Amino acid sequence: MSVTELFILGIGPSSSHTVGPMRAACRFARGLVESGQPVARVRCTLHGSLALTGRGHATDTAVLLGLAGWEPDDIDPDAAPGLIAAIRAEGRLPLGGGPSIAFAEDRDLRFSETFLPEHPNGMVFEAVLEDGSRIERRFLSVGGGAIREAGVEPPRVNVVEPHPFESAAELLAMCEAGGMTLADAVRRNEAAWRDEAETDAFLDRVRATMFACIERGLKGEGELPGGLRVKRRARAMHDSLLARGPRSDPSAVFEWVSLWALAVNEENAAGGRVVTAPTNGAAGVIPAVLRYYETFVHGGGPAGSRLFLYTAAAIGFLYKKRASISAAEMGCQGEVGVACSMAAAGLAAALGGSNAQIENAAEIGMEHNLGLTCDPIGGLVQIPCIERNTMGAIKAINAAYLALHGDGGHVVSLDAVIETMRQTGEDMKSQYKETSLGGLAVNVVAC
């Protein structure tokens, strides 16, 4: 597991419903092109949560772009609407970016509320060859933009990490024995995948993309797409805070943090460029806390931000290994809750916390998000998702400072809280897990 698969540079509005399906569709299409077999048509059936909230999460357009050969990290978000319009107007699809084939969206892109047995986010791709034979592949979007092919063992990677860990207890004991920080362990493991300077450059790009997303979000105006008529608020809020002058009022700190998270998630809802951190729905938490660190903490800067991100990654790996970051499996505790936990740990590390204090910060960050449901109104990543990111960012800062006021000792371990999140997610009814069949999604009328 690598930082390059935890922090994915993609587009909004959803990592599991937009980024994952686009990657799966692209892999399927490119596989067909590389095989050299003449393809007459392709079809995709979206299952379960992908069908129930697919249109609100732009899963339909993501699949079209993926089949046309686009990956989330190389598509220009501003160009995407024109590419989609051309496919729909011409009724033809440049399969894998290569030969054009007939494609009728109402026939070839289907929505089925039936859940595949392997995961709530399932896709079935089918190709009909010119000789009438068929090729079928089933993909699962397992959270954070990651995908798996059902029934297919992932390829074995000839990489041996020097400091593997499966639990927080194991990570803490290993770091104590080796005189390492959590960030050191991740950094040395990443060196098994690539040169250390390359990983540093990747994390610098992650930081730059996060901050660029904040800046774009601060300039956005008008209503967000989707029909809820949600107005973008970040620009007006930014202007108001600037008009108040120097940031001397202590309460202004929290307003700025909320603003930065708001800006990112409005940009995400508009389909802009974001970083899965660890998901799109929770993409605003870590950037807001990172900007807080560099803006309000004396000595905060890019070097400390690397430490922040390496540490946050260690915590993110634990959630992916021991539970899930998919809202379709865990509810929003698996998205905003995990992002809060990661950000709290990262900030505690950047502020000089010990390994025990960092683990405590991560635990506090999740403990107070347990049971958080995923109930987006209209299937859109807007209400309550955008504001939830502001709350997650504030909680993360609070958790970091609470942990730093202690000596690292605490009753509930991070492993215990991750297991509790997993059990809570499994017990949670499906209507509260990214299906828009319960919670706010049914108690507030979508206009």
Tab-separated table of C-alpha atoms in Angstrom:
chain	number	residue	atom	x	y	z
A	1	MET	CA	0.000	0.000	0.000
A	2	SER	CA	1.519	3.302	-1.108
A	3	VAL	CA	0.862	7.015	-0.696
A	4	THR	CA	0.277	7.212	-4.440
A	5	GLU	CA	-2.828	5.057	-4.023
A	6	LEU	CA	-4.037	6.914	-0.941
A	7	PHE	CA	-3.717	10.452	-2.303
A	8	ILE	CA	-5.102	10.233	-5.839
A	9	LEU	CA	-5.275	13.325	-8.027
A	10	GLY	CA	-8.669	13.206	-9.664
A	11	ILE	CA	-11.835	15.153	-10.313
A	12	GLY	CA	-15.072	15.654	-8.406
A	13	PRO	CA	-17.545	14.980	-7.151
A	14	SER	CA	-16.850	11.475	-5.766
A	15	SER	CA	-13.850	9.187	-5.483
A	16	SER	CA	-15.899	5.994	-5.286
A	17	HIS	CA	-18.607	7.059	-7.750
A	18	THR	CA	-16.605	9.216	-10.189
A	19	VAL	CA	-12.872	8.496	-9.937
A	20	GLY	CA	-13.181	4.718	-9.418
A	21	PRO	CA	-15.690	4.108	-12.232
A	22	MET	CA	-13.645	6.259	-14.626
A	23	ARG	CA	-10.517	4.250	-13.857
A	24	ALA	CA	-12.385	0.958	-14.258
A	25	ALA	CA	-13.946	2.015	-17.557
A	26	CYS	CA	-10.587	3.198	-18.861
A	27	ARG	CA	-8.886	-0.061	-17.868
A	28	PHE	CA	-11.611	-2.067	-19.596
A	29	ALA	CA	-11.494	0.034	-22.770
A	30	ARG	CA	-7.718	0.107	-23.048
A	31	GLY	CA	-7.614	-3.646	-22.482
A	32	LEU	CA	-9.912	-4.129	-25.452
A	33	VAL	CA	-7.838	-1.852	-27.671
A	34	GLU	CA	-4.568	-3.543	-26.643
A	35	SER	CA	-6.045	-6.975	-27.391
A	36	GLY	CA	-6.536	-5.939	-31.010
A	37	GLN	CA	-9.951	-7.601	-31.193
A	38	PRO	CA	-12.543	-5.771	-33.321
A	39	VAL	CA	-15.228	-4.402	-31.004
A	40	ALA	CA	-18.742	-3.684	-32.244
A	41	ARG	CA	-20.146	-2.154	-29.033
A	42	VAL	CA	-19.623	-1.907	-25.298
A	43	ARG	CA	-22.075	-1.801	-22.416
A	44	CYS	CA	-21.777	-0.904	-18.727
A	45	THR	CA	-24.235	-1.786	-15.976
A	46	LEU	CA	-23.857	0.105	-12.699
A	47	HIS	CA	-24.991	-1.794	-9.619
A	48	GLY	CA	-26.045	-0.997	-6.055
A	49	SER	CA	-24.918	2.328	-4.658
A	50	LEU	CA	-23.409	3.308	-8.013
A	51	ALA	CA	-26.879	3.037	-9.528
A	52	LEU	CA	-28.825	4.572	-6.649
A	53	THR	CA	-26.756	7.771	-6.501
A	54	GLY	CA	-24.882	7.468	-9.795
A	55	ARG	CA	-26.375	10.403	-11.621
A	56	GLY	CA	-25.927	12.716	-8.636
A	57	HIS	CA	-22.313	11.597	-8.322
A	58	ALA	CA	-21.660	11.931	-12.096
A	59	THR	CA	-20.970	8.202	-12.421
A	60	ASP	CA	-22.615	8.156	-15.837
A	61	THR	CA	-20.333	10.823	-17.281
A	62	ALA	CA	-17.302	9.303	-15.547
A	63	VAL	CA	-17.935	5.981	-17.293
A	64	LEU	CA	-18.245	7.698	-20.676
A	65	LEU	CA	-14.956	9.537	-20.163
A	66	GLY	CA	-13.232	6.360	-18.973
A	67	LEU	CA	-14.447	4.339	-21.951
A	68	ALA	CA	-13.100	7.140	-24.135
A	69	GLY	CA	-9.652	6.525	-22.637
A	70	TRP	CA	-9.441	9.253	-20.010
A	71	GLU	CA	-7.995	8.788	-16.522
A	72	PRO	CA	-9.060	11.041	-13.603
A	73	ASP	CA	-5.587	12.529	-13.204
A	74	ASP	CA	-5.141	13.477	-16.870
A	75	ILE	CA	-8.596	14.760	-17.817
A	76	ASP	CA	-9.025	18.544	-17.883
A	77	PRO	CA	-12.134	19.192	-15.752
A	78	ASP	CA	-12.990	22.210	-17.903
A	79	ALA	CA	-12.831	20.124	-21.098
A	80	ALA	CA	-14.884	17.207	-19.758
A	81	PRO	CA	-18.370	18.669	-20.475
A	82	GLY	CA	-17.458	19.203	-24.145
A	83	LEU	CA	-16.131	15.653	-24.496
A	84	ILE	CA	-19.335	14.248	-22.982
A	85	ALA	CA	-21.518	16.450	-25.191
A	86	ALA	CA	-19.708	15.212	-28.318
A	87	ILE	CA	-20.218	11.537	-27.399
A	88	ARG	CA	-23.905	12.118	-26.751
A	89	ALA	CA	-24.479	14.241	-29.856
A	90	GLU	CA	-22.625	11.945	-32.259
A	91	GLY	CA	-23.697	8.642	-30.694
A	92	ARG	CA	-20.132	7.430	-31.059
A	93	LEU	CA	-17.368	6.693	-28.569
A	94	PRO	CA	-13.596	6.807	-29.183
A	95	LEU	CA	-12.973	3.497	-27.412
A	96	GLY	CA	-9.882	3.764	-25.234
A	97	GLY	CA	-8.983	6.954	-27.066
A	98	GLY	CA	-8.689	4.961	-30.272
A	99	PRO	CA	-11.221	3.632	-32.801
A	100	SER	CA	-14.691	5.133	-32.713
A	101	ILE	CA	-17.633	2.786	-32.157
A	102	ALA	CA	-21.391	3.307	-31.933
A	103	PHE	CA	-22.608	4.111	-28.433
A	104	ALA	CA	-26.196	4.811	-27.408
A	105	GLU	CA	-26.235	5.894	-23.784
A	106	ASP	CA	-29.851	4.866	-23.125
A	107	ARG	CA	-29.011	1.359	-24.379
A	108	ASP	CA	-25.380	0.899	-23.370
A	109	LEU	CA	-25.265	2.484	-19.900
A	110	ARG	CA	-27.651	0.867	-17.445
A	111	PHE	CA	-28.503	1.382	-13.774
A	112	SER	CA	-29.408	-1.639	-11.637
A	113	GLU	CA	-30.309	-1.291	-7.960
A	114	THR	CA	-29.244	-4.924	-7.468
A	115	PHE	CA	-26.117	-5.135	-5.314
A	116	LEU	CA	-23.260	-7.340	-6.458
A	117	PRO	CA	-22.205	-9.784	-3.718
A	118	GLU	CA	-18.605	-8.554	-3.547
A	119	HIS	CA	-19.197	-4.841	-2.798
A	120	PRO	CA	-21.971	-2.210	-2.795
A	121	ASN	CA	-20.196	-0.330	-5.611
A	122	GLY	CA	-20.171	-2.736	-8.549
A	123	MET	CA	-19.840	-2.385	-12.326
A	124	VAL	CA	-20.231	-4.945	-15.092
A	125	PHE	CA	-18.607	-4.097	-18.436
A	126	GLU	CA	-19.442	-6.080	-21.532
A	127	ALA	CA	-17.987	-5.926	-25.029
A	128	VAL	CA	-19.618	-7.444	-28.083
A	129	LEU	CA	-17.056	-8.307	-30.726
A	130	GLU	CA	-17.740	-8.164	-34.447
A	131	ASP	CA	-17.913	-11.968	-34.608
A	132	GLY	CA	-20.695	-11.927	-31.996
A	133	SER	CA	-18.596	-13.220	-29.086
A	134	ARG	CA	-18.639	-11.361	-25.772
A	135	ILE	CA	-16.136	-10.279	-23.155
A	136	GLU	CA	-17.319	-9.445	-19.631
A	137	ARG	CA	-15.386	-7.952	-16.687
A	138	ARG	CA	-16.709	-6.969	-13.256
A	139	PHE	CA	-15.098	-4.146	-11.307
A	140	LEU	CA	-15.597	-2.890	-7.770
A	141	SER	CA	-15.017	0.692	-6.641
A	142	VAL	CA	-13.814	0.066	-3.092
A	143	GLY	CA	-13.318	3.637	-1.879
A	144	GLY	CA	-10.928	6.522	-2.370
A	145	GLY	CA	-10.794	5.945	-6.126
A	146	ALA	CA	-9.310	2.459	-5.735
A	147	ILE	CA	-10.720	-0.327	-7.905
A	148	ARG	CA	-10.606	-4.114	-7.872
A	149	GLU	CA	-11.590	-6.606	-10.503
A	150	ALA	CA	-14.020	-9.155	-9.090
A	151	GLY	CA	-12.688	-12.695	-9.122
A	152	VAL	CA	-9.208	-11.611	-10.184
A	153	GLU	CA	-6.221	-11.758	-7.856
A	154	PRO	CA	-4.297	-8.472	-7.948
A	155	PRO	CA	-0.868	-8.801	-9.562
A	156	ARG	CA	1.915	-9.595	-7.134
A	157	VAL	CA	4.363	-6.745	-6.681
A	158	ASN	CA	8.000	-7.561	-6.073
A	159	VAL	CA	8.337	-4.996	-3.296
A	160	VAL	CA	9.392	-5.800	0.267
A	161	GLU	CA	8.684	-2.972	2.668
A	162	PRO	CA	11.275	-2.774	5.454
A	163	HIS	CA	8.722	-1.778	8.092
A	164	PRO	CA	5.384	-3.498	7.384
A	165	PHE	CA	2.556	-3.015	9.886
A	166	GLU	CA	-1.017	-4.192	10.192
A	167	SER	CA	-2.133	-2.364	13.346
A	168	ALA	CA	-1.449	0.831	15.258
A	169	ALA	CA	-0.058	-1.190	18.166
A	170	GLU	CA	2.380	-2.919	15.828
A	171	LEU	CA	3.340	0.396	14.223
A	172	LEU	CA	3.962	2.081	17.587
A	173	ALA	CA	6.024	-0.825	18.931
A	174	MET	CA	8.092	-1.004	15.746
A	175	CYS	CA	8.771	2.725	15.779
A	176	GLU	CA	9.762	2.657	19.458
A	177	ALA	CA	12.148	-0.238	18.891
A	178	GLY	CA	13.688	1.435	15.838
A	179	GLY	CA	13.765	4.997	17.143
A	180	MET	CA	11.465	6.130	14.329
A	181	THR	CA	8.497	8.420	13.959
A	182	LEU	CA	5.377	7.205	12.187
A	183	ALA	CA	6.406	9.374	9.239
A	184	ASP	CA	9.859	7.724	9.187
A	185	ALA	CA	8.262	4.278	8.879
A	186	VAL	CA	6.115	5.344	5.937
A	187	ARG	CA	8.952	7.212	4.248
A	188	ARG	CA	11.243	4.165	4.449
A	189	ASN	CA	8.504	1.857	3.179
A	190	GLU	CA	7.881	4.181	0.237
A	191	ALA	CA	11.608	3.976	-0.593
A	192	ALA	CA	11.001	0.313	-1.452
A	193	TRP	CA	8.677	1.495	-4.243
A	194	ARG	CA	10.642	4.431	-5.626
A	195	ASP	CA	13.428	6.913	-4.908
A	196	GLU	CA	12.793	8.977	-1.770
A	197	ALA	CA	13.089	12.230	-3.701
A	198	GLU	CA	10.362	11.014	-6.059
A	199	THR	CA	7.984	10.357	-3.160
A	200	ASP	CA	8.768	13.771	-1.686
A	201	ALA	CA	8.037	15.337	-5.072
A	202	PHE	CA	4.734	13.459	-5.252
A	203	LEU	CA	3.672	14.708	-1.810
A	204	ASP	CA	4.727	18.234	-2.783
A	205	ARG	CA	2.452	17.899	-5.807
A	206	VAL	CA	-0.358	16.659	-3.563
A	207	ARG	CA	0.087	19.697	-1.312
A	208	ALA	CA	0.218	22.059	-4.301
A	209	THR	CA	-2.928	20.523	-5.822
A	210	MET	CA	-4.764	20.825	-2.501
A	211	PHE	CA	-3.830	24.481	-2.152
A	212	ALA	CA	-4.646	25.210	-5.797
A	213	CYS	CA	-8.068	23.684	-5.212
A	214	ILE	CA	-8.594	26.030	-2.265
A	215	GLU	CA	-7.671	29.027	-4.430
A	216	ARG	CA	-10.020	27.984	-7.253
A	217	GLY	CA	-12.792	27.402	-4.757
A	218	LEU	CA	-12.335	30.896	-3.325
A	219	LYS	CA	-13.011	32.366	-6.774
A	220	GLY	CA	-16.034	30.247	-7.716
A	221	GLU	CA	-19.464	31.841	-8.007
A	222	GLY	CA	-23.024	30.865	-8.830
A	223	GLU	CA	-24.918	27.664	-8.170
A	224	LEU	CA	-23.476	24.186	-7.988
A	225	PRO	CA	-24.680	21.759	-10.677
A	226	GLY	CA	-27.301	19.127	-9.989
A	227	GLY	CA	-30.592	20.909	-9.435
A	228	LEU	CA	-30.516	21.550	-5.676
A	229	ARG	CA	-29.740	25.213	-6.404
A	230	VAL	CA	-27.020	25.254	-3.767
A	231	LYS	CA	-25.131	28.541	-3.974
A	232	ARG	CA	-21.371	28.625	-3.661
A	233	ARG	CA	-20.483	30.514	-0.476
A	234	ALA	CA	-16.696	30.456	-0.310
A	235	ARG	CA	-16.043	33.618	-2.345
A	236	ALA	CA	-18.443	35.786	-0.343
A	237	MET	CA	-17.124	34.389	2.928
A	238	HIS	CA	-13.554	35.034	1.783
A	239	ASP	CA	-14.353	38.640	0.870
A	240	SER	CA	-16.035	39.151	4.247
A	241	LEU	CA	-13.047	37.810	6.178
A	242	LEU	CA	-10.610	39.941	4.173
A	243	ALA	CA	-12.721	43.024	4.833
A	244	ARG	CA	-12.361	42.467	8.571
A	245	GLY	CA	-8.645	43.103	8.323
A	246	PRO	CA	-5.799	41.309	10.131
A	247	ARG	CA	-6.540	37.888	11.549
A	248	SER	CA	-6.327	39.010	15.165
A	249	ASP	CA	-9.725	37.799	16.366
A	250	PRO	CA	-9.212	34.239	17.708
A	251	SER	CA	-12.574	33.156	16.300
A	252	ALA	CA	-11.388	34.136	12.831
A	253	VAL	CA	-8.971	31.183	12.849
A	254	PHE	CA	-11.876	28.749	12.828
A	255	GLU	CA	-13.668	30.773	10.188
A	256	TRP	CA	-10.628	30.595	7.913
A	257	VAL	CA	-10.294	26.854	8.439
A	258	SER	CA	-13.984	26.372	7.665
A	259	LEU	CA	-13.617	28.575	4.593
A	260	TRP	CA	-10.736	26.516	3.197
A	261	ALA	CA	-12.639	23.249	3.641
A	262	LEU	CA	-15.751	24.838	2.147
A	263	ALA	CA	-13.786	26.068	-0.879
A	264	VAL	CA	-12.376	22.604	-1.633
A	265	ASN	CA	-15.669	20.791	-1.363
A	266	GLU	CA	-17.563	23.347	-3.423
A	267	GLU	CA	-14.904	22.847	-6.086
A	268	ASN	CA	-15.319	19.091	-5.723
A	269	ALA	CA	-19.107	19.364	-6.089
A	270	ALA	CA	-18.547	21.380	-9.258
A	271	GLY	CA	-16.396	18.602	-10.761
A	272	GLY	CA	-13.071	20.361	-10.280
A	273	ARG	CA	-9.588	18.977	-9.633
A	274	VAL	CA	-9.212	17.597	-6.101
A	275	VAL	CA	-7.100	15.090	-4.182
A	276	THR	CA	-8.726	12.057	-2.606
A	277	ALA	CA	-7.779	12.572	1.022
A	278	PRO	CA	-8.699	9.816	1.514
A	279	THR	CA	-11.874	10.334	-0.590
A	280	ASN	CA	-13.430	13.122	-2.637
A	281	GLY	CA	-16.379	13.451	-0.294
A	282	ALA	CA	-13.885	14.228	2.487
A	283	ALA	CA	-11.396	16.076	0.279
A	284	GLY	CA	-11.598	19.373	2.182
A	285	VAL	CA	-10.516	18.249	5.653
A	286	ILE	CA	-6.785	17.631	5.178
A	287	PRO	CA	-6.186	20.662	2.885
A	288	ALA	CA	-7.918	22.960	5.392
A	289	VAL	CA	-5.879	21.659	8.337
A	290	LEU	CA	-2.690	21.743	6.253
A	291	ARG	CA	-3.386	25.381	5.307
A	292	TYR	CA	-4.081	26.114	8.979
A	293	TYR	CA	-0.669	24.693	9.860
A	294	GLU	CA	1.189	26.748	7.249
A	295	THR	CA	-0.784	29.943	7.939
A	296	PHE	CA	-1.232	30.084	11.696
A	297	VAL	CA	1.554	27.937	13.176
A	298	HIS	CA	4.893	29.666	13.617
A	299	GLY	CA	7.472	27.917	11.440
A	300	GLY	CA	4.866	26.003	9.459
A	301	GLY	CA	5.891	25.371	5.877
A	302	PRO	CA	6.396	22.803	3.097
A	303	ALA	CA	8.867	20.650	5.068
A	304	GLY	CA	6.437	20.309	7.950
A	305	SER	CA	3.646	19.634	5.489
A	306	ARG	CA	5.563	16.615	4.157
A	307	LEU	CA	5.815	15.300	7.718
A	308	PHE	CA	2.081	15.965	8.086
A	309	LEU	CA	1.225	13.999	4.928
A	310	TYR	CA	3.535	11.062	5.655
A	311	THR	CA	1.973	10.749	9.117
A	312	ALA	CA	-1.570	11.117	7.804
A	313	ALA	CA	-0.804	8.372	5.297
A	314	ALA	CA	0.231	5.984	8.078
A	315	ILE	CA	-3.182	6.467	9.691
A	316	GLY	CA	-5.012	6.180	6.369
A	317	PHE	CA	-3.290	2.856	5.664
A	318	LEU	CA	-4.596	1.471	8.965
A	319	TYR	CA	-8.193	2.327	8.098
A	320	LYS	CA	-7.864	0.784	4.645
A	321	LYS	CA	-6.246	-2.373	6.037
A	322	ARG	CA	-8.470	-2.885	9.077
A	323	ALA	CA	-11.812	-1.441	7.916
A	324	SER	CA	-12.741	0.599	4.835
A	325	ILE	CA	-12.860	4.165	3.561
A	326	SER	CA	-15.904	3.454	1.383
A	327	ALA	CA	-19.059	5.310	2.426
A	328	ALA	CA	-21.064	2.569	0.724
A	329	GLU	CA	-19.654	0.194	3.355
A	330	MET	CA	-19.025	2.435	6.377
A	331	GLY	CA	-21.189	5.539	5.964
A	332	CYS	CA	-19.597	8.972	6.237
A	333	GLN	CA	-17.577	7.902	9.282
A	334	GLY	CA	-15.428	6.112	6.692
A	335	GLU	CA	-14.886	9.342	4.768
A	336	VAL	CA	-15.055	12.528	6.861
A	337	GLY	CA	-14.317	10.504	10.013
A	338	VAL	CA	-11.183	8.952	8.526
A	339	ALA	CA	-10.069	12.290	7.038
A	340	CYS	CA	-10.490	13.910	10.460
A	341	SER	CA	-8.427	11.154	12.078
A	342	MET	CA	-5.680	11.444	9.445
A	343	ALA	CA	-5.571	15.251	9.677
A	344	ALA	CA	-5.450	15.194	13.478
A	345	ALA	CA	-2.481	12.829	13.407
A	346	GLY	CA	-0.717	14.841	10.709
A	347	LEU	CA	-1.117	18.107	12.591
A	348	ALA	CA	-0.007	16.560	15.882
A	349	ALA	CA	3.143	15.310	14.142
A	350	ALA	CA	3.849	18.669	12.489
A	351	LEU	CA	3.462	20.337	15.888
A	352	GLY	CA	6.117	18.068	17.382
A	353	GLY	CA	3.962	15.453	19.054
A	354	SER	CA	5.313	12.091	20.149
A	355	ASN	CA	4.206	8.894	18.445
A	356	ALA	CA	1.840	8.167	21.338
A	357	GLN	CA	0.334	11.659	21.128
A	358	ILE	CA	-0.081	11.312	17.360
A	359	GLU	CA	-1.899	7.988	17.769
A	360	ASN	CA	-4.072	9.589	20.467
A	361	ALA	CA	-4.942	12.488	18.135
A	362	ALA	CA	-5.979	10.043	15.405
A	363	GLU	CA	-8.118	8.107	17.879
A	364	ILE	CA	-9.879	11.256	19.137
A	365	GLY	CA	-10.526	12.363	15.566
A	366	MET	CA	-12.451	9.180	14.792
A	367	GLU	CA	-14.044	8.573	18.179
A	368	HIS	CA	-16.211	11.651	17.753
A	369	ASN	CA	-17.275	10.767	14.221
A	370	LEU	CA	-18.450	7.222	14.986
A	371	GLY	CA	-21.855	6.443	13.506
A	372	LEU	CA	-21.775	9.306	11.000
A	373	THR	CA	-24.114	8.344	8.160
A	374	CYS	CA	-23.827	9.035	4.437
A	375	ASP	CA	-27.161	10.516	3.351
A	376	PRO	CA	-26.551	12.981	0.491
A	377	ILE	CA	-29.678	14.799	-0.630
A	378	GLY	CA	-30.439	14.028	-4.249
A	379	GLY	CA	-27.366	11.787	-4.413
A	380	LEU	CA	-25.245	14.932	-4.773
A	381	VAL	CA	-22.030	15.536	-2.843
A	382	GLN	CA	-23.389	18.847	-1.561
A	383	ILE	CA	-25.805	18.631	1.378
A	384	PRO	CA	-24.659	17.749	4.046
A	385	CYS	CA	-21.276	16.786	2.588
A	386	ILE	CA	-19.751	20.242	2.085
A	387	GLU	CA	-20.429	21.499	5.607
A	388	ARG	CA	-19.390	18.164	7.101
A	389	ASN	CA	-15.891	18.834	5.811
A	390	THR	CA	-15.734	22.134	7.681
A	391	MET	CA	-16.763	20.366	10.876
A	392	GLY	CA	-14.255	17.565	10.267
A	393	ALA	CA	-11.410	20.056	9.858
A	394	ILE	CA	-12.248	21.883	13.092
A	395	LYS	CA	-12.553	18.580	14.967
A	396	ALA	CA	-9.151	17.492	13.643
A	397	ILE	CA	-7.440	20.614	15.008
A	398	ASN	CA	-9.231	20.201	18.320
A	399	ALA	CA	-8.191	16.530	18.488
A	400	ALA	CA	-4.532	17.360	17.807
A	401	TYR	CA	-4.310	19.952	20.552
A	402	LEU	CA	-6.203	17.763	23.040
A	403	ALA	CA	-3.698	14.984	22.411
A	404	LEU	CA	-0.723	17.331	22.739
A	405	HIS	CA	-1.932	18.431	26.166
A	406	GLY	CA	-1.633	14.811	27.315
A	407	ASP	CA	1.294	12.432	27.563
A	408	GLY	CA	-0.032	9.997	24.967
A	409	GLY	CA	-1.736	7.722	27.448
A	410	HIS	CA	-5.441	7.118	26.861
A	411	VAL	CA	-8.136	4.507	27.429
A	412	VAL	CA	-9.377	3.891	23.867
A	413	SER	CA	-6.668	2.814	21.426
A	414	LEU	CA	-6.672	3.707	17.740
A	415	ASP	CA	-7.015	0.015	16.889
A	416	ALA	CA	-10.083	-0.208	19.123
A	417	VAL	CA	-11.724	2.808	17.510
A	418	ILE	CA	-11.013	1.503	13.994
A	419	GLU	CA	-12.568	-1.838	14.900
A	420	THR	CA	-15.547	-0.004	16.400
A	421	MET	CA	-15.941	1.974	13.179
A	422	ARG	CA	-15.846	-1.251	11.174
A	423	GLN	CA	-18.465	-2.927	13.353
A	424	THR	CA	-20.646	0.193	13.318
A	425	GLY	CA	-20.441	0.333	9.536
A	426	GLU	CA	-21.429	-3.298	9.198
A	427	ASP	CA	-24.375	-2.804	11.567
A	428	MET	CA	-25.530	0.381	9.839
A	429	LYS	CA	-28.566	-0.097	7.615
A	430	SER	CA	-27.858	0.207	3.906
A	431	GLN	CA	-30.127	3.259	3.518
A	432	TYR	CA	-27.606	5.251	5.564
A	433	LYS	CA	-24.615	4.234	3.443
A	434	GLU	CA	-24.463	6.313	0.238
A	435	THR	CA	-27.761	5.106	-1.179
A	436	SER	CA	-29.790	8.287	-0.538
A	437	LEU	CA	-32.570	6.048	0.792
A	438	GLY	CA	-32.490	7.344	4.371
A	439	GLY	CA	-31.565	10.228	6.673
A	440	LEU	CA	-31.513	13.757	5.320
A	441	ALA	CA	-31.861	12.393	1.785
A	442	VAL	CA	-35.495	11.424	2.454
A	443	ASN	CA	-36.441	13.922	5.152
A	444	VAL	CA	-35.526	16.982	3.079
A	445	VAL	CA	-37.323	17.381	-0.204
A	446	ALA	CA	-34.908	17.807	-3.105
A	447	CYS	CA	-36.113	20.695	-5.255
